[in-house]
Each structure stands twice: as C-alpha cells, then as structure tokens.
C-alpha cells in the first residue's frame, strides 16, 4: 500500500514509530538509565570534580577501546577537539582546509580559529557527506603539488587538510578519500562528532584520518553534558594533544612552566564520570537506535515522494539522527512539514544552513556545491532518541 | 617571641594553622557540603545536563547579584571568559594588550588567541598585581594618543587594552588604573579569575572594567568542575557575549543560521548545578578562609625574615591562596622550603614562571619588570582550602 505524501501523512508515519504517551518528542534527548548517579556521586564524595581524576582516564580508555584507536584524549567539547586536530596536523594561518559546505558550524569555525581559510566541497546523496570523486575532479583543476605540499593555483595558498564530516552518523566514502589525500599530500582529519558507533567497512569512523574529533554534547549518542575527544593512532600526537589541551604545562611537582601556547580544553572529571556511565550503555543505545531507524525506513516506504535515509552499503551507521529526504518535486513541502510537526510536539528540523551562505564564510573559496544545495532544500531530521 | 627562620620553623608554623589529622593537605581543595548532590541529581533526573537548563540561568543570576554587576554570562572556563572579554572590547590581531608578567598563563594565552601581542608590565609588592604608577610612567614614554586610539611609538602597533589580574584574590589598585585607562583610551578588562569575593573600596572586583573574567576551576573558591563567566554592566555586551559563546546561532525554532564566527563556550547545565550549590556556601567559605589567613598572619609574625601577605588597606580580599613572602636575603631558602613541605604532605608551590621568560612570549614587548622578578624568587603559596 502506498500513501499520498502530505505533511499530515508524514506526521502520522513519524508518530507510528515513536512513543505515543508524551506531549513532546525531542530530536535527541539524553538517556540516563545506568551508573550515571553512582559515578557522578563518587566525584562529589571524593572531591575530584575538576581537571584530573580517574574518570577522565577511564573515559579515554573506554573510548579508545570502543573505536579501536590507540589513544583518545578527552576535551571540553567537539569544537575544541576539531581545533586541536587541525593544530596537530600542522594547519597554519592562511592555509586552506577543505570541508563540506553541508556541515555543522563547528567544522568551519575550528578552521577559522587557526587563522586558516575554509574551502567548501560538495556532498553526495549516497552518504550525505563529502563527495570524494567530485573533489578529485576539482583538485585536478585547482591543485598543484609542490615539495612543500599541495597548493591552490588560483589563490596561491597551501591546501593543508581535508575534514570530512560523517553526517548524522553516516560514514563518508573513506577509501577513495584516503587515497586522494595520499595523492595530493593532504592531511585527513575526520569530523566524527556525530558518528560514535558508526563503521566504514568494519572499521570505526575516526580511525581513518591521522587525527579525528568526537563530540559528547547533550544531543549526542553518548553525552558528558559538554565534551569531546581527539582520537589518534599516533602516540606522539596523542601526547602532544594532551599537552596542548592542558595549557602546555611541563610536568613538575610544583613549577609552572609552559613551553608553547596551549589551551584550557581538558574535560572535567565530573563530566567524564557521566561519560563512563553512558559508555556502558552504548551497545544498547546503538541497538535501540537501529531498531528505530528500521521502523522509520519501513513506514516511509509506504509514502511516495519521500524516503528515510538508509546507511550506504559499506557502512554500519549509528543512525544518530534519522533523516527524511523529500524528492526534488516535493521540496516545497518542507516548511509546512516543519511547522506541522513542531506545532504537534514532534520536534523536527531542516538541514543546517550551508556554510558558504553564512556571512562570515560567503567569500571563502568553493567548488560547485549544487548537490549540497539540493540536499539542504529537501532534508528533515526527525526524532531519534533512544526509545 | 621571634623564631629563627628555617624551612623547619616555616613548616611548623604552617602545620599549626591547618588540620593535623590528614596525611596530605592540598593547596586548595573543593568543599562540597551543601546542595551539590541534590542539584546535580536533578539534572540527571530531568535529563537537562547540557547547554540549556535552569541552573545555567540561576548560576548567572546568583553571580551577577553577588558581584553587583548587571549581567553574568557563564562559560566553559576562565580562559574562555578572558578570550571572550578581549573580543568584546574589540581586541584585534596585531593589537598590543598590557598585562602583568606575573600572572597565570591564561591571561597571556587569551591575548594570543586573538592574534594580539602580550605586552608585559611590572607588579607592585603591595598588591602582588599590576603597578599602575609604574605603568603610567612607562606609557608616558612609549604611548602616543591618536584619534584611532593609543599607539606604541616604537612598535607602531595599537595598544588596545589593559588586563590586570587580581593575584591570589588580592585586588590591584584600581582607582589609578581606571583613571589611566581613561587618559590613554585603553579598555580595562579585569582578570578576576581568582578574586570572587574580593572587593576594592567596597565594590566587588570584576565590576570596574567594561568586562571581566571569573573562573570556577576545581581549585577556585567556588567550583563547577570547570567553568568561568564574563561579567559586565553593559547589557548589549552581555547579549553579545551570550551570542558568541553559543556559536553565534541566531535564535529560531528550527533554523541553523550563524551570523558571525562564534565559540562553543557555553557552560553545561550539569556544571552550573554544582556552581549553584557552591554559591550558597560562598559566604561561609569566605569567612573560613579569612580566619585561616588571620591564623597564618599571626603565626608568621613570630618568624623573622618572612611575612604572610595581608590584603592592602583599600581591599577586602577573599584570600584565595595564602602567600608567604621571604625577605630578599632569605630568597635562596625557597627551594628547600618547597622540598620539605611537599615531602611532608603539605602542598606548597612557587610563583608562576613569569610570562616574559616563557619561550612563546620571550620576544614580546615589556617594561622593566624587576619587581615581578623579585617577587617571583621570594613567593610561596601555602595550603588555603576551606577548613
């Protein structure tokens, strides 16, 4: 049976997949049903709430173990993690850094914090993330390889890195991207803020670039209130990450000596305690989120002109935020759908405004981003909490 | 009766002022004996742990009320607060910003984050903070007032702001500094990270500059695990502070539109909950810390060649960290004293390494800083928790 598409039929479809005993269904609400209280109370009882403590170490170990990287360094949020990642791979002022225009603002801001210039790339509909083949064609035109690295022939600036973002948890196509980075001498920094629990060809996201960034914001699959982490398989980079995120203080019993410009980006132990408890429930969260995604996918197969996004064949996705994509000819229904669902207590939201449309980034270099523009018009996120 | 100075007699004097039933006495340990657990539990029960929530609002209100400023904006730590303060007063890349060389690294780093250049100033022994009279004499030599602001005649760069730091909680001499800032068209940004509960001539520190920064790190008088705040009497600056510390997202029911480069600096609700409970105990903390300072001051009057720092006559200090100052001729005893006390489980520490001696700041402009250098050699912080 197929149903005619309308804001009402879409609302009904969403409602059929989520609990019906609540006045309001958020987009992604945190879920505390494990040891959160016990661990947080332990922090308060022992007085270890701040920058040093056993939960920070435990949280870093759990995270490294789960994602399969050698080292994780906990920081204050995902934006800080991205900033540090770019510093670690050597992004400098006036470098260009490639990133999708379809991303959350943090990806572009982290580049700006380095004094570097965001350079926007198109996305592909298959992954909702950076399109590696289109980027390759583009670089053939604009890039020039010199002994000092990759340069933009037109702006004459160095292109230092690529930052793909695993959109709403769905991995980008990493194999061609890794190969492209090697060929063009670009550093690969994964923005894995949304993709904890997502795998590309059996290996966890955030385990492909030299360094990667994860987020534990309140709306993420695992939350620490606010938090993030840098992931890497390079022990010396991990050591450096820890150093520059803790004010670059040189360890000493009592002396205060800092050997470079550092940051106050360490995650408080209180927040790490919450994260440790959350991590214990991650397998359950992933299972429940996958089940919800399957429900959505099935029900939206019965409505013409719209689809619920499914993980690409090479991916196992965490389905952090479920995505509805309207067909091109139905795109104009988007705003009515947003109005109806939000008015009915079912929280939905459109795509982020594309980065190249924002006032501070509109003069930045970019390729043709017509696919991202098409996705932006047609995409809606729907409730995706752990139910 | 006067005692001969020696590391042993100093150790005994410290021990006589602190509890004798513990193996280890830290420099400043947090104290949770109020509603910490109740408020934190409320966060967990309601799921409001992250960037929005009632405790953030309450914490900001309590802070504004206590310090007497019109608005407080909670952020992720004191360093972030300083960074935002400098942005708010218009510090730009290549500006110079005046600050004491005797400060914690965050003051200098926040200036560097703006792409600005730290310009180091001497301290005075009376306050342990920036010496306004010496700065005035120095500016008479190097500064030139133009319609666009104050300029350094020698480097040709604009000098945009002064950032005094209220060292270990003791207010700097603000009246001459405020007057100097007016005369030289400099923005006054108070680094009040350490001075919550400290007053200059009856008005709270952080209430004198256009914007000020406070810290709630784990070692501070009130802690949120990690946290900080921007204080200001200017409603439009407060609004802007809130905006740029929450990614500069323009409020909308569902759209994601950011109108400038912003930061992810908001304080999680979980941490604010802790802060609300801590704030309720602040008057008690201040009272106990003052009593400890008095005990130290009395006992060190019996030892020649050393003194326990007392608040200047214009100040009511929070005595965040108590300070011992050796006489010049006793300065070489410092390291033996640090060794002995720390080995005996009484935590002490020397002054921070002066900023102009650190590798990343050693080329920065500075005045004669001989007083700071003298203080650095002779100063020791001693245990100052709420006992």
XYZ file of C-alpha atoms in Angstrom:
774
model
C 0.000 0.000 0.000
C 1.313 3.471 -0.795
C 0.038 6.633 0.803
C -0.130 10.036 -0.760
C 2.526 12.396 0.513
C 1.377 15.291 2.685
C 2.596 16.897 5.891
C -0.178 15.024 7.683
C 0.721 11.592 6.306
C 4.377 12.198 7.178
C 3.425 13.272 10.708
C 1.340 10.124 11.107
C 4.225 7.988 9.875
C 6.627 9.533 12.393
C 4.075 9.155 15.198
C 3.669 5.466 14.424
C 7.381 4.905 15.165
C 7.781 6.841 18.431
C 6.149 6.545 21.873
C 2.612 7.941 21.999
C 2.465 8.696 25.717
C 4.333 12.016 25.673
C 3.391 15.624 24.991
C 6.726 16.347 23.364
C 9.184 14.207 21.466
C 12.581 15.880 21.117
C 15.069 15.346 18.350
C 17.630 13.609 20.514
C 17.253 13.510 24.265
C 19.859 12.073 26.621
C 19.088 8.778 28.299
C 20.395 8.129 31.817
C 19.500 4.657 32.999
C 22.853 3.250 34.054
C 25.526 4.177 36.561
C 25.350 7.935 35.944
C 24.294 8.721 39.526
C 26.793 6.399 41.115
C 29.779 7.761 39.201
C 28.836 11.412 39.500
C 28.233 10.976 43.222
C 31.640 9.387 43.567
C 33.138 12.578 42.098
C 31.304 14.714 44.619
C 32.108 12.426 47.544
C 35.815 12.343 46.742
C 36.074 15.982 45.682
C 37.584 15.019 42.307
C 35.332 17.045 40.052
C 37.825 19.005 38.029
C 40.691 18.594 35.625
C 42.327 15.478 36.967
C 40.666 12.283 38.116
C 40.167 8.610 37.428
C 37.050 9.049 35.299
C 38.928 11.113 32.714
C 41.467 8.286 32.334
C 38.753 5.627 32.273
C 36.699 7.547 29.766
C 39.694 7.905 27.456
C 40.439 4.177 27.744
C 36.844 3.156 27.050
C 36.708 5.435 24.055
C 39.972 4.161 22.573
C 38.911 0.578 23.128
C 35.492 1.061 21.569
C 36.692 2.931 18.485
C 39.802 0.792 18.080
C 42.213 3.739 18.080
C 45.385 3.618 20.123
C 44.699 6.818 22.073
C 41.817 9.101 22.936
C 42.273 12.481 24.602
C 39.165 13.871 26.286
C 38.436 17.562 25.824
C 35.791 20.076 26.699
C 33.680 19.705 23.541
C 33.715 18.614 19.913
C 34.637 22.073 18.627
C 37.733 22.102 20.847
C 38.584 18.600 19.584
C 38.421 19.795 15.976
C 40.529 22.855 16.730
C 43.188 20.692 18.350
C 43.120 18.156 15.491
C 43.859 20.900 12.975
C 46.721 22.196 15.113
C 48.133 18.668 15.440
C 48.323 18.114 11.684
C 50.001 21.483 11.222
C 47.255 23.724 9.852
C 48.588 27.272 9.954
C 47.261 30.766 9.364
C 46.417 31.382 5.719
C 46.294 27.674 4.827
C 43.157 26.420 3.091
C 41.288 23.466 4.559
C 38.725 21.508 2.525
C 35.392 20.649 4.184
C 31.812 20.030 3.118
C 29.628 23.114 2.916
C 26.900 20.863 4.327
C 28.111 20.516 7.917
C 27.565 21.922 11.382
C 29.215 25.300 12.018
C 31.909 23.831 14.290
C 33.813 22.326 11.350
C 34.233 25.704 9.672
C 34.797 27.632 12.909
C 37.626 25.328 14.014
C 39.394 26.133 10.747
C 38.847 29.847 11.307
C 40.285 29.589 14.859
C 43.569 28.513 13.240
C 43.519 31.599 11.041
C 43.034 29.226 8.112
C 40.506 29.531 5.285
C 37.610 27.094 4.866
C 37.337 25.854 1.271
C 33.949 24.297 0.610
C 33.298 20.991 -1.107
C 30.095 19.379 -2.403
C 28.358 16.381 -0.813
C 26.924 13.231 -2.327
C 23.422 11.962 -1.701
C 24.596 8.410 -1.039
C 26.323 9.367 2.231
C 25.125 12.968 2.822
C 28.847 13.651 3.236
C 31.773 14.963 1.228
C 31.878 13.619 -2.359
C 35.421 12.264 -2.874
C 35.120 11.742 -6.641
C 33.854 15.252 -7.258
C 36.605 16.602 -5.016
C 39.176 14.647 -7.012
C 37.994 16.176 -10.287
C 38.048 19.617 -8.693
C 41.562 19.224 -7.323
C 42.778 18.096 -10.765
C 41.841 21.581 -11.878
C 42.887 23.767 -8.958
C 45.659 21.896 -7.120
C 49.369 21.935 -7.740
C 51.718 19.576 -5.897
C 54.988 21.180 -4.801
C 57.693 19.864 -2.480
C 56.148 21.969 0.333
C 52.706 20.427 -0.195
C 49.518 20.964 -2.135
C 48.758 24.482 -3.372
C 45.698 26.190 -4.783
C 46.819 27.502 -8.208
C 44.300 30.312 -8.094
C 44.640 31.643 -4.548
C 48.317 30.574 -4.236
C 47.607 29.356 -0.707
C 48.635 25.986 0.649
C 45.830 23.423 0.939
C 46.770 21.572 4.076
C 43.955 19.218 5.052
C 40.542 17.723 4.303
C 37.906 17.477 7.029
C 35.058 15.159 6.023
C 32.136 15.029 8.439
C 30.148 11.844 8.983
C 26.769 13.481 8.637
C 24.139 12.463 11.219
C 26.320 9.413 11.876
C 26.589 8.112 8.286
C 30.194 7.479 7.223
C 31.509 9.209 4.117
C 33.127 7.025 1.464
C 36.547 6.859 3.086
C 38.546 4.587 0.733
C 38.659 6.991 -2.212
C 39.152 9.887 0.199
C 42.137 8.288 1.924
C 43.653 7.561 -1.481
C 43.025 11.116 -2.655
C 44.677 12.555 0.460
C 47.792 10.470 -0.169
C 47.926 11.546 -3.793
C 47.503 15.251 -3.038
C 49.579 15.305 0.175
C 46.607 16.374 2.256
C 46.091 15.561 5.921
C 42.868 13.692 6.624
C 41.070 14.894 9.754
C 37.743 13.169 10.363
C 34.985 15.169 11.972
C 33.443 12.170 13.728
C 31.415 14.370 16.115
C 28.205 12.569 15.170
C 29.462 9.095 14.335
C 30.368 7.321 17.568
C 29.288 3.751 16.901
C 29.462 4.095 13.093
C 31.746 1.906 10.990
C 33.111 2.116 7.474
C 33.897 -1.314 6.031
C 34.125 -2.774 9.509
C 36.459 -0.173 10.977
C 35.177 2.562 13.246
C 34.899 6.103 11.910
C 37.503 8.382 13.442
C 40.037 5.615 12.881
C 40.968 6.554 9.303
C 42.487 10.007 9.459
C 45.673 10.915 11.317
C 43.526 12.520 13.987
C 39.772 12.717 14.462
C 37.278 14.611 16.588
C 34.311 13.215 18.529
C 31.582 15.090 20.431
C 29.651 14.262 23.598
C 27.316 17.224 23.575
C 23.907 16.785 25.210
C 22.271 15.770 21.939
C 24.848 13.093 21.058
C 24.501 9.317 21.359
C 26.709 9.418 24.471
C 26.791 12.646 26.458
C 29.025 14.166 29.098
C 26.945 17.345 29.363
C 29.514 19.007 27.163
C 32.552 17.099 25.968
C 34.603 15.802 23.093
C 37.737 13.857 22.280
C 40.665 13.678 19.922
C 41.298 10.184 18.524
C 44.581 9.058 17.014
C 46.747 6.016 16.409
C 49.882 8.116 16.761
C 51.185 8.072 20.339
C 53.317 11.167 19.916
C 50.346 13.128 18.542
C 48.226 11.904 21.464
C 50.871 13.068 23.891
C 51.019 16.420 22.189
C 47.215 16.640 22.199
C 47.142 16.059 25.960
C 49.876 18.626 26.409
C 48.329 21.470 24.423
C 44.835 20.826 25.810
C 46.158 21.181 29.370
C 47.800 24.620 28.922
C 51.079 23.096 27.647
C 52.334 22.924 31.226
C 55.529 20.927 31.530
C 55.002 18.316 34.270
C 56.748 19.225 37.538
C 55.967 18.727 41.200
C 55.336 22.418 41.708
C 56.767 24.576 38.970
C 54.547 26.335 36.456
C 56.345 26.319 33.148
C 54.539 26.203 29.817
C 56.556 25.564 26.665
C 54.112 26.739 23.988
C 50.731 28.382 23.508
C 48.282 25.885 24.932
C 44.567 25.663 25.590
C 42.360 25.073 28.598
C 40.439 22.318 26.839
C 40.566 19.481 29.380
C 37.328 17.687 30.234
C 36.350 17.974 33.924
C 36.273 14.677 35.817
C 32.606 15.316 36.703
C 31.683 15.249 33.027
C 33.901 12.238 32.341
C 32.072 10.341 35.115
C 28.815 10.855 33.262
C 30.515 9.692 30.075
C 31.813 6.487 31.672
C 28.294 5.532 32.723
C 26.913 6.426 29.314
C 29.552 4.368 27.545
C 28.458 1.234 29.373
C 25.064 1.625 27.715
C 26.327 2.449 24.234
C 25.767 -1.044 22.749
C 22.160 -0.936 23.988
C 21.695 2.617 22.661
C 23.022 1.580 19.241
C 20.712 -1.413 19.119
C 17.652 0.658 20.008
C 18.555 3.423 17.564
C 18.998 0.901 14.781
C 15.592 -0.582 15.568
C 14.001 2.885 15.408
C 15.710 3.582 12.089
C 14.356 0.316 10.684
C 10.833 1.253 11.807
C 11.119 4.625 10.103
C 12.552 3.089 6.942
C 9.725 0.586 6.692
C 6.933 3.038 7.311
C 8.309 5.622 4.878
C 8.443 3.000 2.123
C 4.680 3.304 2.101
C 4.735 7.009 1.213
C 5.619 8.164 -2.279
C 7.904 11.096 -2.909
C 9.916 10.775 0.302
C 12.428 8.348 1.749
C 14.054 7.691 5.062
C 17.812 7.707 4.636
C 19.492 4.286 4.887
C 23.138 3.642 5.597
C 25.322 3.145 2.489
C 26.220 -0.488 1.731
C 29.783 -0.036 3.020
C 28.632 1.375 6.349
C 27.215 0.333 9.654
C 25.732 3.572 10.936
C 24.795 4.652 14.445
C 21.694 6.365 12.989
C 22.370 9.270 15.307
C 19.718 11.465 13.692
C 17.273 9.946 11.282
C 16.847 11.786 8.016
C 13.896 12.217 5.709
C 14.646 13.256 2.150
C 11.879 14.675 0.028
C 12.055 14.143 -3.707
C 13.022 17.278 -5.657
C 9.419 17.911 -6.723
C 8.204 17.677 -3.101
C 10.877 20.009 -1.683
C 8.474 22.881 -1.245
C 6.526 20.829 1.277
C 9.407 21.074 3.729
C 8.414 24.199 5.620
C 4.792 23.114 6.043
C 6.059 19.803 7.411
C 8.378 21.566 9.866
C 5.507 23.773 11.010
C 3.056 20.928 11.454
C 5.366 18.530 13.279
C 6.836 21.115 15.636
C 3.382 22.503 16.392
C 2.248 18.972 17.247
C 5.091 18.409 19.707
C 7.135 16.258 17.335
C 10.472 18.011 17.019
C 11.936 18.129 13.525
C 14.468 20.407 11.911
C 15.857 21.220 8.482
C 19.459 20.890 7.336
C 21.998 23.368 8.667
C 22.267 26.464 6.507
C 25.130 25.671 4.125
C 28.392 27.171 5.319
C 29.053 29.152 2.141
C 25.782 31.027 2.659
C 26.774 32.383 6.079
C 28.035 35.966 6.146
C 31.474 35.173 7.609
C 32.189 32.401 5.099
C 30.493 33.598 1.939
C 33.732 34.899 0.400
C 35.597 31.634 1.009
C 36.631 29.517 -1.979
C 34.313 26.673 -3.011
C 33.598 24.270 -5.804
C 30.193 23.795 -7.395
C 28.044 22.699 -4.448
C 24.773 22.047 -6.274
C 24.198 18.644 -4.678
C 24.577 20.071 -1.167
C 22.159 22.826 -2.145
C 19.666 20.259 -3.337
C 20.021 18.185 -0.143
C 19.647 21.302 2.012
C 16.232 22.044 0.480
C 14.885 18.505 0.880
C 16.210 17.223 4.184
C 14.453 16.967 7.528
C 15.733 15.382 10.744
C 13.162 13.509 12.786
C 13.091 12.345 16.430
C 15.889 9.869 17.121
C 16.238 9.433 20.881
C 16.784 6.057 22.481
C 13.204 4.863 22.990
C 58.807 35.864 70.829
C 60.530 35.594 67.465
C 61.735 32.375 65.907
C 64.714 31.919 63.672
C 63.750 31.373 60.050
C 64.361 27.918 58.603
C 62.395 25.544 56.370
C 61.569 23.581 59.528
C 60.243 26.552 61.504
C 58.135 27.600 58.496
C 56.761 24.078 58.144
C 55.849 24.041 61.828
C 54.139 27.397 61.501
C 52.034 26.183 58.569
C 51.167 22.963 60.394
C 49.963 24.914 63.414
C 47.296 26.591 61.240
C 45.875 23.613 59.340
C 44.178 20.378 60.449
C 46.599 17.790 61.866
C 44.525 14.679 61.177
C 45.383 14.251 57.485
C 48.246 12.678 55.557
C 48.054 15.310 52.851
C 46.998 18.940 52.832
C 46.410 20.254 49.314
C 46.788 23.821 48.174
C 43.102 24.379 47.545
C 40.660 21.507 47.629
C 36.984 21.807 46.748
C 34.460 21.614 49.532
C 31.041 20.032 48.880
C 28.839 20.185 51.920
C 25.700 21.814 50.572
C 23.125 21.059 47.905
C 25.629 19.832 45.317
C 24.222 16.352 45.144
C 20.581 17.438 45.138
C 21.081 19.845 42.230
C 23.289 17.550 40.190
C 20.810 14.726 40.698
C 18.035 16.985 39.487
C 19.991 17.453 36.237
C 20.296 13.717 35.794
C 16.666 13.064 36.684
C 15.348 15.631 34.256
C 17.901 14.946 31.533
C 18.935 18.609 31.416
C 22.687 18.150 31.624
C 23.866 20.082 28.633
C 23.883 23.530 27.115
C 20.483 24.782 28.180
C 18.825 24.468 31.550
C 17.589 26.302 34.602
C 20.842 26.004 36.557
C 22.784 27.969 33.950
C 20.271 30.823 34.285
C 20.241 30.594 38.092
C 24.014 30.488 38.269
C 24.298 33.590 36.106
C 21.749 35.403 38.280
C 23.469 34.439 41.541
C 26.806 35.548 40.167
C 25.511 38.901 38.960
C 23.758 39.504 42.267
C 26.795 38.613 44.348
C 29.300 40.673 42.369
C 26.899 43.550 41.800
C 27.260 43.558 38.022
C 24.202 43.812 35.807
C 24.913 40.634 33.838
C 26.967 37.466 34.080
C 27.389 35.025 31.208
C 28.532 31.537 32.209
C 31.164 29.875 30.047
C 33.214 26.727 29.992
C 36.233 28.075 31.901
C 38.141 31.188 32.904
C 40.385 31.110 29.846
C 37.344 31.126 27.568
C 35.920 34.022 29.612
C 39.106 36.038 29.103
C 39.166 35.275 25.374
C 35.572 36.456 25.024
C 36.230 39.600 27.108
C 39.036 40.617 24.766
C 36.828 40.017 21.715
C 34.041 42.066 23.308
C 36.222 45.157 23.810
C 37.482 44.895 20.244
C 40.991 43.463 20.587
C 42.130 42.539 17.091
C 45.057 40.740 15.501
C 48.301 42.674 15.873
C 46.998 44.862 18.708
C 49.080 45.011 21.866
C 47.447 44.226 25.203
C 49.090 45.203 28.507
C 49.167 42.605 31.303
C 51.348 41.745 34.287
C 54.211 39.373 33.548
C 53.405 37.884 36.962
C 50.151 36.069 36.160
C 48.793 32.663 35.277
C 49.327 31.604 31.654
C 45.642 32.041 30.721
C 45.909 35.838 30.707
C 48.655 35.799 28.069
C 47.167 32.906 26.082
C 43.790 34.607 25.746
C 45.564 37.578 24.173
C 47.432 35.254 21.798
C 44.148 33.563 20.778
C 43.044 36.958 19.427
C 46.219 37.162 17.357
C 47.206 40.083 19.592
C 50.563 40.635 21.285
C 51.009 40.477 25.067
C 52.935 43.488 26.383
C 54.257 42.829 29.868
C 54.003 45.175 32.842
C 55.637 45.092 36.275
C 53.841 44.332 39.539
C 53.911 46.050 42.918
C 54.544 44.292 46.189
C 51.634 45.983 47.926
C 49.039 44.104 45.835
C 51.141 41.480 44.023
C 49.370 42.852 40.935
C 49.962 45.308 38.114
C 51.671 48.541 39.228
C 49.536 51.412 37.843
C 52.002 54.191 38.668
C 54.906 52.429 37.004
C 52.719 51.694 34.004
C 51.762 55.352 33.802
C 55.410 56.428 33.716
C 56.122 53.811 31.076
C 53.207 54.861 28.866
C 54.376 58.499 29.093
C 57.450 57.279 27.259
C 56.081 54.771 24.760
C 52.454 55.712 24.099
C 51.033 58.122 21.592
C 47.355 59.056 21.555
C 45.829 59.316 18.097
C 42.181 59.654 17.064
C 42.145 55.862 16.404
C 43.404 55.081 19.903
C 46.602 54.566 21.836
C 49.704 53.527 19.875
C 53.096 52.175 20.809
C 55.581 54.665 19.330
C 58.263 52.033 18.997
C 56.359 49.040 17.563
C 53.742 51.245 15.807
C 51.035 48.856 16.941
C 47.794 49.887 18.594
C 47.636 49.286 22.358
C 44.032 48.345 22.865
C 43.538 47.137 26.425
C 44.954 46.529 29.906
C 44.263 43.260 31.707
C 45.158 43.495 35.409
C 44.887 40.237 37.346
C 43.812 40.179 40.994
C 46.611 37.912 42.143
C 45.615 35.106 44.510
C 42.456 37.105 45.188
C 44.082 40.418 46.174
C 42.678 43.385 44.250
C 45.074 45.571 42.284
C 44.936 49.306 42.936
C 42.012 50.034 40.621
C 41.426 53.788 41.045
C 44.670 54.949 39.393
C 44.313 52.201 36.815
C 40.782 53.230 35.832
C 41.971 56.820 35.541
C 44.989 55.788 33.453
C 42.778 53.763 31.096
C 40.548 56.789 30.506
C 43.541 59.020 29.882
C 45.203 56.636 27.423
C 41.978 55.403 25.751
C 42.620 51.836 26.872
C 39.942 49.250 27.560
C 40.065 47.850 31.093
C 39.456 44.096 31.243
C 39.767 42.642 34.737
C 41.107 39.127 35.064
C 39.096 38.338 38.191
C 39.633 34.587 37.828
C 40.922 34.344 41.387
C 39.016 37.129 43.106
C 35.413 36.041 43.569
C 34.535 37.514 46.955
C 37.224 40.217 46.825
C 36.365 43.899 46.997
C 38.216 47.096 46.140
C 37.000 50.071 48.180
C 33.712 48.302 48.859
C 32.918 47.353 45.262
C 33.447 43.820 44.015
C 36.379 43.100 41.723
C 35.251 42.382 38.185
C 32.905 45.332 38.491
C 35.382 48.014 37.409
C 36.357 47.206 33.835
C 33.977 47.165 30.871
C 34.067 43.380 31.006
C 35.706 40.946 33.422
C 36.500 37.251 33.604
C 35.916 34.865 36.520
C 36.966 31.218 36.909
C 35.317 28.251 38.617
C 38.081 25.728 38.070
C 38.420 22.926 40.618
C 40.934 24.886 42.684
C 38.833 28.054 42.921
C 36.784 29.304 45.879
C 33.605 28.180 44.097
C 33.919 25.382 41.572
C 31.796 23.984 38.759
C 34.348 21.292 37.869
C 35.462 23.517 35.025
C 33.765 26.842 34.408
C 34.012 30.576 34.130
C 31.975 33.687 33.466
C 32.034 37.039 31.746
C 30.816 39.914 33.934
C 29.623 43.243 32.599
C 27.351 46.182 33.365
C 26.634 46.682 29.666
C 23.522 44.786 28.578
C 24.407 44.876 24.910
C 27.866 43.431 25.604
C 26.280 40.703 27.738
C 23.895 39.847 24.933
C 26.781 39.696 22.504
C 28.791 37.563 24.953
C 25.932 35.063 25.187
C 25.624 35.069 21.413
C 29.272 34.437 20.530
C 29.728 31.854 23.310
C 26.810 29.821 21.905
C 28.152 29.533 18.323
C 26.573 32.849 17.259
C 23.404 30.997 16.297
C 20.535 33.345 15.547
C 17.545 32.213 17.629
C 14.929 30.367 15.579
C 12.541 27.499 16.207
C 14.477 25.177 13.937
C 16.783 27.009 11.555
C 20.552 26.890 11.957
C 21.878 30.267 10.945
C 25.015 31.777 12.481
C 25.810 35.418 11.777
C 29.498 35.530 12.778
C 32.388 33.367 13.924
C 31.297 32.108 17.323
C 32.586 29.767 20.004
C 31.303 26.671 21.740
C 31.999 28.128 25.175
C 28.694 27.596 26.985
C 28.765 26.048 30.445
C 26.874 22.733 30.655
C 23.860 22.759 32.978
C 25.408 19.876 34.959
C 28.358 22.075 35.885
C 26.141 25.074 36.607
C 24.137 22.923 39.048
C 27.294 22.310 41.028
C 28.024 26.030 40.926
C 24.578 26.958 42.274
C 25.100 24.734 45.302
C 28.609 26.078 45.817
C 27.422 29.663 45.626
C 25.039 29.125 48.544
C 28.086 28.334 50.687
C 30.287 31.178 49.446
C 29.732 33.472 52.472
C 30.754 30.615 54.761
C 33.778 29.794 52.588
C 34.896 33.423 52.671
C 34.557 33.578 56.439
C 36.590 30.404 56.957
C 39.270 31.450 54.501
C 39.619 34.811 56.201
C 40.002 33.083 59.558
C 42.735 30.834 58.143
C 44.543 33.849 56.668
C 44.452 35.551 60.078
C 45.919 32.456 61.722
C 48.729 32.384 59.178
C 49.379 36.116 59.541
C 49.625 35.877 63.308
C 51.910 32.872 63.389
C 54.258 34.244 60.733
C 54.679 37.459 62.708
C 56.762 35.335 65.083
C 59.308 34.409 62.397
C 61.882 36.888 61.197
C 62.701 37.269 57.509
C 59.325 36.172 56.180
C 55.797 37.523 56.126
C 52.364 36.267 55.295
C 50.782 38.571 52.736
C 47.951 40.781 54.038
C 45.292 42.499 51.966
C 46.072 46.125 51.049
C 44.217 48.730 53.108
C 41.799 49.508 50.253
C 40.846 45.856 49.804
C 38.719 43.146 51.313
C 40.301 40.032 49.907
C 38.925 36.501 49.519
C 42.376 35.165 50.499
C 42.008 32.569 47.775
C 45.603 31.395 48.092
C 47.681 32.487 51.044
C 51.104 33.827 50.208
C 54.403 33.725 52.072
C 57.000 36.268 51.018
C 60.603 35.699 52.021
C 62.807 38.720 52.513
C 65.329 39.288 49.703
C 68.169 37.854 51.778
C 66.176 34.700 52.543
C 65.121 34.070 48.937
C 67.535 31.225 48.468
C 65.677 29.243 51.122
C 62.677 28.920 48.812
C 63.549 25.643 47.109
C 64.480 23.879 50.343
C 61.168 25.003 51.797
C 59.253 23.715 48.771
C 61.067 20.379 49.066
C 60.491 19.988 52.767
C 56.815 20.961 52.831
C 55.823 18.903 49.792
C 57.757 15.907 51.097
C 55.876 16.228 54.385
C 52.467 16.199 52.687
C 51.930 19.948 52.999
C 51.420 21.188 49.464
C 53.149 24.443 48.599
C 54.186 25.966 45.305
C 56.264 28.834 43.991
C 55.088 31.728 41.840
C 54.210 31.036 38.224
C 57.200 31.392 35.929
C 56.970 34.983 34.695
C 55.332 35.201 31.276
C 58.236 37.007 29.603
C 60.509 34.055 30.448
C 58.376 31.512 28.568
C 59.611 30.585 25.091
C 56.477 31.693 23.213
C 56.365 35.100 24.907
C 60.008 35.983 25.400
C 60.131 38.243 22.338
C 57.054 40.215 23.385
C 57.458 43.858 24.411
C 57.832 44.621 28.113
C 58.824 47.320 30.560
C 61.368 46.863 33.327
C 59.833 44.062 35.403
C 62.357 43.912 38.231
C 59.757 43.940 40.998
C 57.928 40.974 39.482
C 61.260 39.203 39.190
C 61.962 39.854 42.847
C 58.505 38.628 43.900
C 58.861 35.509 41.744
C 62.006 34.486 43.640
C 60.542 35.001 47.118
C 56.925 33.883 46.920
C 55.380 30.636 48.101
C 51.704 29.672 48.168
C 50.582 27.657 51.166
C 47.511 25.482 51.849
C 44.330 27.545 51.677
C 41.344 25.202 51.498
C 38.169 25.797 53.479
C 38.978 24.046 56.763
